[in-house]
Amino acid sequence: MKPIKSINDFVIRFANVNGTGSASANNMFVKSVFRMGVPVSPKNIFPSNIQGLPTWYEVRVCEQGYIGSRGGVDIAVCMNPQSMAEDIRAVEAGGYVVYDNSKPMDLRMHRDDITFIGLPLTEICRNEYSDPRQRQLFKNVIYIGALSALLNIEFGVLKDLVGDQFRGKEKLIAPNIHALELGYQYAREKFKCPLGVHLERRDLVGDKILIEGNDALALGAIYGGATVVAWYPITPSTSVVDAFEKYAKRLRIDAGSGDRKFAIAQAEDELAAIGMVIGAGWMGARAFTATSGPGLSLMSEFLGLAYFAEVPAVLFDIQRAGPSTGMPTRTQQSDILSAAYASHGDTRHVLLFPADPAECFDMGATSFDLAEQLQTPIIVLSDLDLGMNDYMSEPLSWNGKKTYRRGKVLGSDQLEKLTERYGRYLDVDDDGICYRTLPGTHPSKGVFFTRGTSRDEYAQYTESGDAYVRNMERLLKKFETAKSYVPAPEFYAAAKSTRDGMIFFGTSTQSCLEALDGLAAEGIHCDGMRLRAFPFNLEVENFIASHDRIFVVEQNRDGQMRKLLIVECEVDPKKLVSMTHYDGMPITARKIVGAVRSAVGGATVTPIRRKKAGEKS
Amino acid sequence: MKPIKSINDFVIRFANVNGTGSASANNMFVKSVFRMGVPVSPKNIFPSNIQGLPTWYEVRVCEQGYIGSRGGVDIAVCMNPQSMAEDIRAVEAGGYVVYDNSKPMDLRMHRDDITFIGLPLTEICRNEYSDPRQRQLFKNVIYIGALSALLNIEFGVLKDLVGDQFRGKEKLIAPNIHALELGYQYAREKFKCPLGVHLERRDLVGDKILIEGNDALALGAIYGGATVVAWYPITPSTSVVDAFEKYAKRLRIDAGSGDRKFAIAQAEDELAAIGMVIGAGWMGARAFTATSGPGLSLMSEFLGLAYFAEVPAVLFDIQRAGPSTGMPTRTQQSDILSAAYASHGDTRHVLLFPADPAECFDMGATSFDLAEQLQTPIIVLSDLDLGMNDYMSEPLSWNGKKTYRRGKVLGSDQLEKLTERYGRYLDVDDDGICYRTLPGTHPSKGVFFTRGTSRDEYAQYTESGDAYVRNMERLLKKFETAKSYVPAPEFYAAAKSTRDGMIFFGTSTQSCLEALDGLAAEGIHCDGMRLRAFPFNLEVENFIASHDRIFVVEQNRDGQMRKLLIVECEVDPKKLVSMTHYDGMPITARKIVGAVRSAVGGATVTPIRRKKAGEKS
Amino acid sequence: MSYIRPNFRHPELPANEKGYTKRHYEGAISTLCAGCGHDSVSGAIIQSCYEMAIEPHRIAKISGIGCSSKTPTYFLGNSHGFNSVHGRMPSVATGANLANRNMIYIGVSGDGDSASIGLGQFAHVARRNLNMLYLVENNGCYGLTKGQDSATADVGSASKKGEPNPYEPIDLCALALQAGASFVARSFSGDKEQLVPLIKAAIAHTGFAFIDVISPCVTFNNTASSTKGYEFARSHIEATGKIDFVPLRKEITADYAPGFSQEITLHDGSVIHLYKQEELDCHDRNGALAAIQDYAGRGQILTGLLYIDPDTRDFHDNQNTTKKPLVDLGQSELCPGNRALKAINASLR
Amino acid sequence: MSYIRPNFRHPELPANEKGYTKRHYEGAISTLCAGCGHDSVSGAIIQSCYEMAIEPHRIAKISGIGCSSKTPTYFLGNSHGFNSVHGRMPSVATGANLANRNMIYIGVSGDGDSASIGLGQFAHVARRNLNMLYLVENNGCYGLTKGQDSATADVGSASKKGEPNPYEPIDLCALALQAGASFVARSFSGDKEQLVPLIKAAIAHTGFAFIDVISPCVTFNNTASSTKGYEFARSHIEATGKIDFVPLRKEITADYAPGFSQEITLHDGSVIHLYKQEELDCHDRNGALAAIQDYAGRGQILTGLLYIDPDTRDFHDNQNTTKKPLVDLGQSELCPGNRALKAINASLR
Ligand SMILES: Cc1ncc(C[n+]2csc(CCOP(=O)(O)OP(=O)(O)O)c2C)c(N)n1
Ligand SMILES: Cc1ncc(C[n+]2csc(CCOP(=O)(O)OP(=O)(O)O)c2C)c(N)n1
Ligand code: SF4
Ligand code: SF4
Ligand SMILES: [Mg+2]
Ligand SMILES: [Mg+2]
């Protein structure tokens, strides 16, 4: 058999047991690749429990800079006996398996088309450490040390990482470095290093950063001026609020008093969380909540109130695999329809679709501008893949000249000057957006009553059908206006002019871009459009109009974004070919290429999907 | 001016004050028309409060048998000073105003193109009765008496009605008849009776009945074998449960013990109500809840659980004008999208659309068959118009041979015989529907664990993407299967063959049928199709395929049913012309005719709507 | 925000020292049933705010859904109000309060709104000791949906259907006490004498002030067997004493007999004098609970101020939020700027 | 339904008089953290049902969402179970019970599940006195979402973030007593001696039986205030900002006699004091409430059976439902047939 040979282009998969401290060690591996200037993208595949179940950490190293999931495994680091058989089976022919050979391996797992690299980790730890906890923890550090030899990771880089990681806890540095060396030495002596698959220093990451989308979103909210946060814990959204708190405690403390320039309320449930956000928005504060599918469902009554009463609110929905509790630690883009049309009656909500951390930061901030300008809820649809995995991203940047857009709010001076009667729901500017006032602004002017029941232009309760219709029509007009406020789509023109297009958004982006390159190499050219917001604006409609066949790639079962495009842009469904992937793992370029290839090849079914039961297109 | 002349074809509108006991008197008027063999349809237009605000009771008398709202008022019975000016303005030229002239009328209200008929009601009551409560109550009865003279209602019919109404309270009969006579005599003496507009006995109602949709729905549930009811009060759904209780106390009491063969739980909120229904369905009982928009929103998390865990449940959504609290005492068909796609993730729910009480009864019963056969929630979408107004309807009928379809449930004997391992989610019959077992059935076989998380065919928890996808695909297949289970659409072929079609459902039906006749008279022919359920089956797709232009009539702003048709049947939007009406009042044939006329006339905008802001089509 | 003194005056009506006449505190005409207890409560709120000379625009009114929750439209027409959704007023009030701690919050709810669908939010807002007046207009039924029993309906009391209610009523005062409310009182809508001072004390209190006001539903809840019914309530209420709210500026104690008095100094320095029987100590949470159950055991409803802790930490204290309301912080105070961001980027390489 | 006696026997294991060995009451292998208190509770449930010789298929297990709510998968593998949604177990149990009153209902929940999102449903199911065992595995935190404070966390106790919790804990036993539960008890996960008899009594009781079981979370009751425990791991976690290391611990057990108090040291070194009551009058609701507050005042947690009313009317009694379970009624018993319908039609003309 021929071992795979490749430099800076491979997938390594760490198989561990949940709760054994492997995450931090594996993370050290990723950072070391990154610091060697080589593009890297890790995916954390963890179970919905706290300790004892299999967990995987799949790292793609890719000199070309593709950071979407690749699929396939070149190197498996098998640290979990439970899943070892399966993990070995997953390795590509010619690949490598790193495992703990303190006990002899079950021969039934053996494959002769791959290379086995045994490290006596348990044994080493038994000799080195007395405390079982230390044995457990350092085991992970030791295999990282071994990998540095096997894959040619500069040892200095690792040492620096340990230094940074344990800054402030200096007494932990030495033992960690020692553990690294143990592994490094052992591999050096026992194996021919480096392996055919290994790393080489490059200068390909520039000033990029490694950050999880949820952290970027939280930082965006801080920069965007969010002051009130109300939430209820739920995976994978919890880390948004954790990050907000962590950073706000650094960046939002009053120098003099030490008081907080923010408030975080852990609500009793999601209904209360969104209620608090709406109450704060009504008072004039920038407020948000973070949740996932089940929370979005619970918030739907309140979302209808905010839509109809026109109260600004921001909701970060970090999507996970539904329906119901579904697969809470797997990723999906499947809350699109329930977010767009949340709540009973005629409602429509503004959605944003960030694709990477830099955009999470931007949208995390601008969502508050939009909420106040449009006086309606803004739902930012991220997902577990983007939210909880380190993404290689452009550095976060803030335009110092940018000022918050607070929308149409009458201050006390404006009210003082006001001569005619104030009408909260008067469409003065004929754009569907009216002027609101904040409680406490003026002692005698601009007061109005906010309600979820029908009212006239002066916020007076009414059961008049005409007044009701006028108001509902104005809300439609406001939604039209919204099209010019929300971020425009991004375009990726094909090398050759073509009548084929591909529409994608959010975390499908990286794999779609890689797929477009791959297809082009095969002579299949598609123009690409990345959706960034709903409502869809004219550019979206034009892109669709100017192509004959458009592949809509998304990570859900029912082709929800495709449905939304069809009804909102009034598109003939035949034009939009659905390409869905929804097994909870991030979508790969391989699958997209395959699907497009066979679609172009004439087949109208999309092989991404096992069956097409119950669905046309 | 020329007073309107017409026999058995007019609209009379009673304007009263909420809480003054007018309802029963006005109802007596409707029943008397009905018992004279003349088709009649009342609409109760009431405020969202309990006492003191204006309320209207609009009655259409129509020999041709059209029972949809007509629009316009021929006779106004003005008993509410508050709204009198407006009420008089609403009368068609040549119409009549009946009012209380005990005090002289404000001359500004006078119109000389209509006939004023003054009745000194307050005066008469002051002379006749001492107790103010009696004065209030009998005032209503007296004007009914006067109308019997003015409109030629057979006095004997009224007397019988009083007799029936007060059976058991005999001592109230005489005074009521006396009051009727007071009004009758006065009108006789003072005016030339009958007026140009009046009634004549006919034999046009056959064995029809007058009943509210909610009562019929409740009776359907009783006949369908519902045993567990869980609800939370909300207008306009409350009377479903009130009626269920009323009838169940008659029809579902154990003769021997007097025990109840049903249970009603007034839940603490809608989340609890649907939770109880799901718990009961899991145990094997036929259970339902009744609610309206806000409740539907609150139930959405639980609906996703029932969809994914495949637990039978029935939900009656009596729609009202949304969004949010909206206009709680006005009608709309605006929960269609939120019901069809309720809950986060990829979900789809089976919907039923009853159009009249007889169908409420049928669907009230069959919804439980469907829920158990399909093992999923069934949402019956009625509305305030149908639910809370007396509809002239075919008598309720029950096929004695019909037996409940319990779907695929393994009993203890079947389990006893079972040789291979039982798998709750094994698609044995390849129709997407699997065999369930009920708790307590068998001591050692057929046990399984129900959950909202992903699981394999044997109901074991799993995070395997493949198992998850297999399950989701099967759910799609089940939805396909559902198409052959749900009621088929109803067709109304045009007299001449045509390429135009009209799609409607629920309470838009009566007005659409009247409109189709009217249009035909103008030479505009449309084939009609009435949707009765979602998912849409082949017949629906064929109807759409076999027409070039189809008007989709519905009572909401966003054309929700049209959207659903487009994405679920993959129809080119250009084919479906949206015709919406949503001011909270029942839709009229006049408006539909006008809209179609101008659409056919070339205009693509639909004049039903004031503007088309923010919407194409 | 500039608090401009209004320059209009009603010649005939007396103005309070902020220059507002009672009319400034009134609202739209009520659409409730004639004689509804809720209207009396609205009147008491109007009078309290007038007497306390609170600038109307400094008050925010919040409610859920129900006849009771409609009342904010009928009082304080010059204050912003929010009629939210059923049972969720507490969360809306919480968010509003977090945003602007300088406003005075008056939340009005019903027994259905707070004891059924809203029970969880009610208990948790009390636990957070949010600085607000939370007033329940308790009629033991769902008025707006036509008289179904609520969770506070008494055992055995007949609903409009005439069926005796078999369930123990939920006592919202007891629940508030358990959840950690720092001010808990009960009164009766028809008893302005007692209600107005309680409302004023509650508004003056810093922290969560709860008042359970028995407010009969004349339309659906007047069956003789219901303890929330007018007559019954009247005859069964045993007042624990009169309360007189006294702002620091001019203390009036003259017209009240001395003795049996307990003086409590509120956070804002104002003082309330209680005339009451010895055994109810308003500083004893458990004692209050016991007393409620005691009187309940005797088929009586204990009214008056049941518990107060003048000296608690409210939600903001526990959160260490700035004294300056969050809504008043400008971009310069909120946005850390580019320097900080560069440092963060650096830490992520 | 035919209740066929199982004919399989495990030679080695002793069978109860219904012929079931303990193994018949076990479930799937637990995926909880080693040493989690919840697993001990599962063991106690298994033992109780075995000793009571309940036919497994006559039991229905229901739960919400959380580590605690996962446990029904780990016990009574031969009983139907329903892992529903977060905080809504009570409503699912209510519907199931209404449908089939012959089953035995065991509901398992967590403190987050019952005291936060589920507080309303918890109080109302107690008020309805639904015939079931409602068991909360109380660890004062949200285990499954990685250790946030729950509403039952003690004041001052530090969460995984190391911040002291400023809010009064909600005492679920007190709440259950107030709401009208007819059986209320508290115990400790490690104290099988006390827990097993309580569970058996609760199952035997007709009506709502609530047990609040203190069940430490070995992973997240790991606070900075810890004395011993595992600083090394903790500082590792602080440094890496990842809670990815959970050392294997052993379950904490307690064994102490009635009338005594025992000091229990949790995995993080923090200490709780349990007091096992001996002669508390279990028939006095208010007395029980007082006792709880009493001991709490002394920094002790009162354990044992706090209150029982052996003969109350459960939800079915109040509803007058047939003794025969509703699920067992056939069409002939449910469908009134055409004659009745004709009469109804006649009345509508
Ligand atoms: C989510 C939701 N469910 C139900 C309703 C219907 N509803 C309106 S008011 C009300 C109960 C009001 O009772 P209460 O709070 O006691 O107020 P009251 O009318 O008695 O003063 C209900 C159930 C609603 N508006 N929203
Ligand atoms: C609607 C909803 N919100 C939030 C979550 C996330 N979640 C899962 S378990 C849990 C809390 C569990 O705490 P507890 O009930 O005390 O159980 P424990 O894990 O501590 O045993 C939360 C918030 C969810 N699953 N559903
Ligand atoms: S129904 Fe009852 S609560 Fe509602 S307004 Fe009338 S009297 Fe008041
Ligand atoms: S996290 Fe805590 S509660 Fe959850 S399983 Fe682990 S120890 Fe138990
Ligand atoms: Mg009430
Ligand atoms: Mg917990």
PDB file of C-alpha atoms and ligand atoms in Angstrom, chain B residues 49-51, chain C residues 30-39 66-68 70 137 139 141-147 215-221, ligand 3:
ATOM      1  CA  ASN B  49     -65.437  44.029  25.881  1.00  0.00           C
ATOM      2  CA  ILE B  50     -68.246  42.842  28.085  1.00  0.00           C
ATOM      3  CA  GLN B  51     -70.649  45.728  28.477  1.00  0.00           C
TER       4      GLN B  51
ATOM      5  CA  SER C  30     -63.353  53.251  30.835  1.00  0.00           C
ATOM      6  CA  THR C  31     -65.050  50.598  28.701  1.00  0.00           C
ATOM      7  CA  LEU C  32     -65.374  48.215  31.625  1.00  0.00           C
ATOM      8  CA  CYS C  33     -68.739  47.196  33.025  1.00  0.00           C
ATOM      9  CA  ALA C  34     -70.458  49.790  35.161  1.00  0.00           C
ATOM     10  CA  GLY C  35     -69.490  49.063  38.733  1.00  0.00           C
ATOM     11  CA  CYS C  36     -66.456  46.951  37.931  1.00  0.00           C
ATOM     12  CA  GLY C  37     -64.068  46.900  40.851  1.00  0.00           C
ATOM     13  CA  HIS C  38     -61.189  47.571  38.474  1.00  0.00           C
ATOM     14  CA  ASP C  39     -62.415  51.117  37.836  1.00  0.00           C
ATOM     15  CA  GLY C  66     -57.659  41.016  30.510  1.00  0.00           C
ATOM     16  CA  CYS C  67     -60.232  43.504  31.756  1.00  0.00           C
ATOM     17  CA  SER C  68     -57.789  44.385  34.525  1.00  0.00           C
ATOM     18  CA  LYS C  70     -57.060  47.127  30.005  1.00  0.00           C
ATOM     19  CA  GLU C 137     -56.921  43.181  40.331  1.00  0.00           C
ATOM     20  CA  ASN C 139     -61.682  38.830  40.936  1.00  0.00           C
ATOM     21  CA  CYS C 141     -62.297  34.715  37.420  1.00  0.00           C
ATOM     22  CA  TYR C 142     -61.446  35.401  33.800  1.00  0.00           C
ATOM     23  CA  GLY C 143     -63.565  38.470  33.209  1.00  0.00           C
ATOM     24  CA  LEU C 144     -62.739  39.239  29.614  1.00  0.00           C
ATOM     25  CA  THR C 145     -63.369  35.672  28.459  1.00  0.00           C
ATOM     26  CA  LYS C 146     -66.655  35.600  30.310  1.00  0.00           C
ATOM     27  CA  GLY C 147     -66.177  34.293  33.757  1.00  0.00           C
ATOM     28  CA  SER C 215     -61.683  43.574  42.856  1.00  0.00           C
ATOM     29  CA  PRO C 216     -65.077  42.027  42.278  1.00  0.00           C
ATOM     30  CA  CYS C 217     -66.294  41.250  38.780  1.00  0.00           C
ATOM     31  CA  VAL C 218     -69.845  42.547  38.911  1.00  0.00           C
ATOM     32  CA  THR C 219     -70.754  40.647  35.809  1.00  0.00           C
ATOM     33  CA  PHE C 220     -69.460  37.121  36.264  1.00  0.00           C
ATOM     34  CA  ASN C 221     -68.270  36.871  39.794  1.00  0.00           C
TER      35      ASN C 221
HETATM   36  S1  SF4 E   3     -66.456  41.447  33.008  1.00  0.00           S
HETATM   37 FE1  SF4 E   3     -66.084  41.653  35.160  1.00  0.00          FE
HETATM   38  S2  SF4 E   3     -63.971  42.197  35.266  1.00  0.00           S
HETATM   39 FE2  SF4 E   3     -64.580  42.545  33.170  1.00  0.00          FE
HETATM   40  S3  SF4 E   3     -65.166  44.657  33.114  1.00  0.00           S
HETATM   41 FE3  SF4 E   3     -67.007  43.506  33.522  1.00  0.00          FE
HETATM   42  S4  SF4 E   3     -67.120  43.489  35.719  1.00  0.00           S
HETATM   43 FE4  SF4 E   3     -65.076  44.081  35.254  1.00  0.00          FE
END
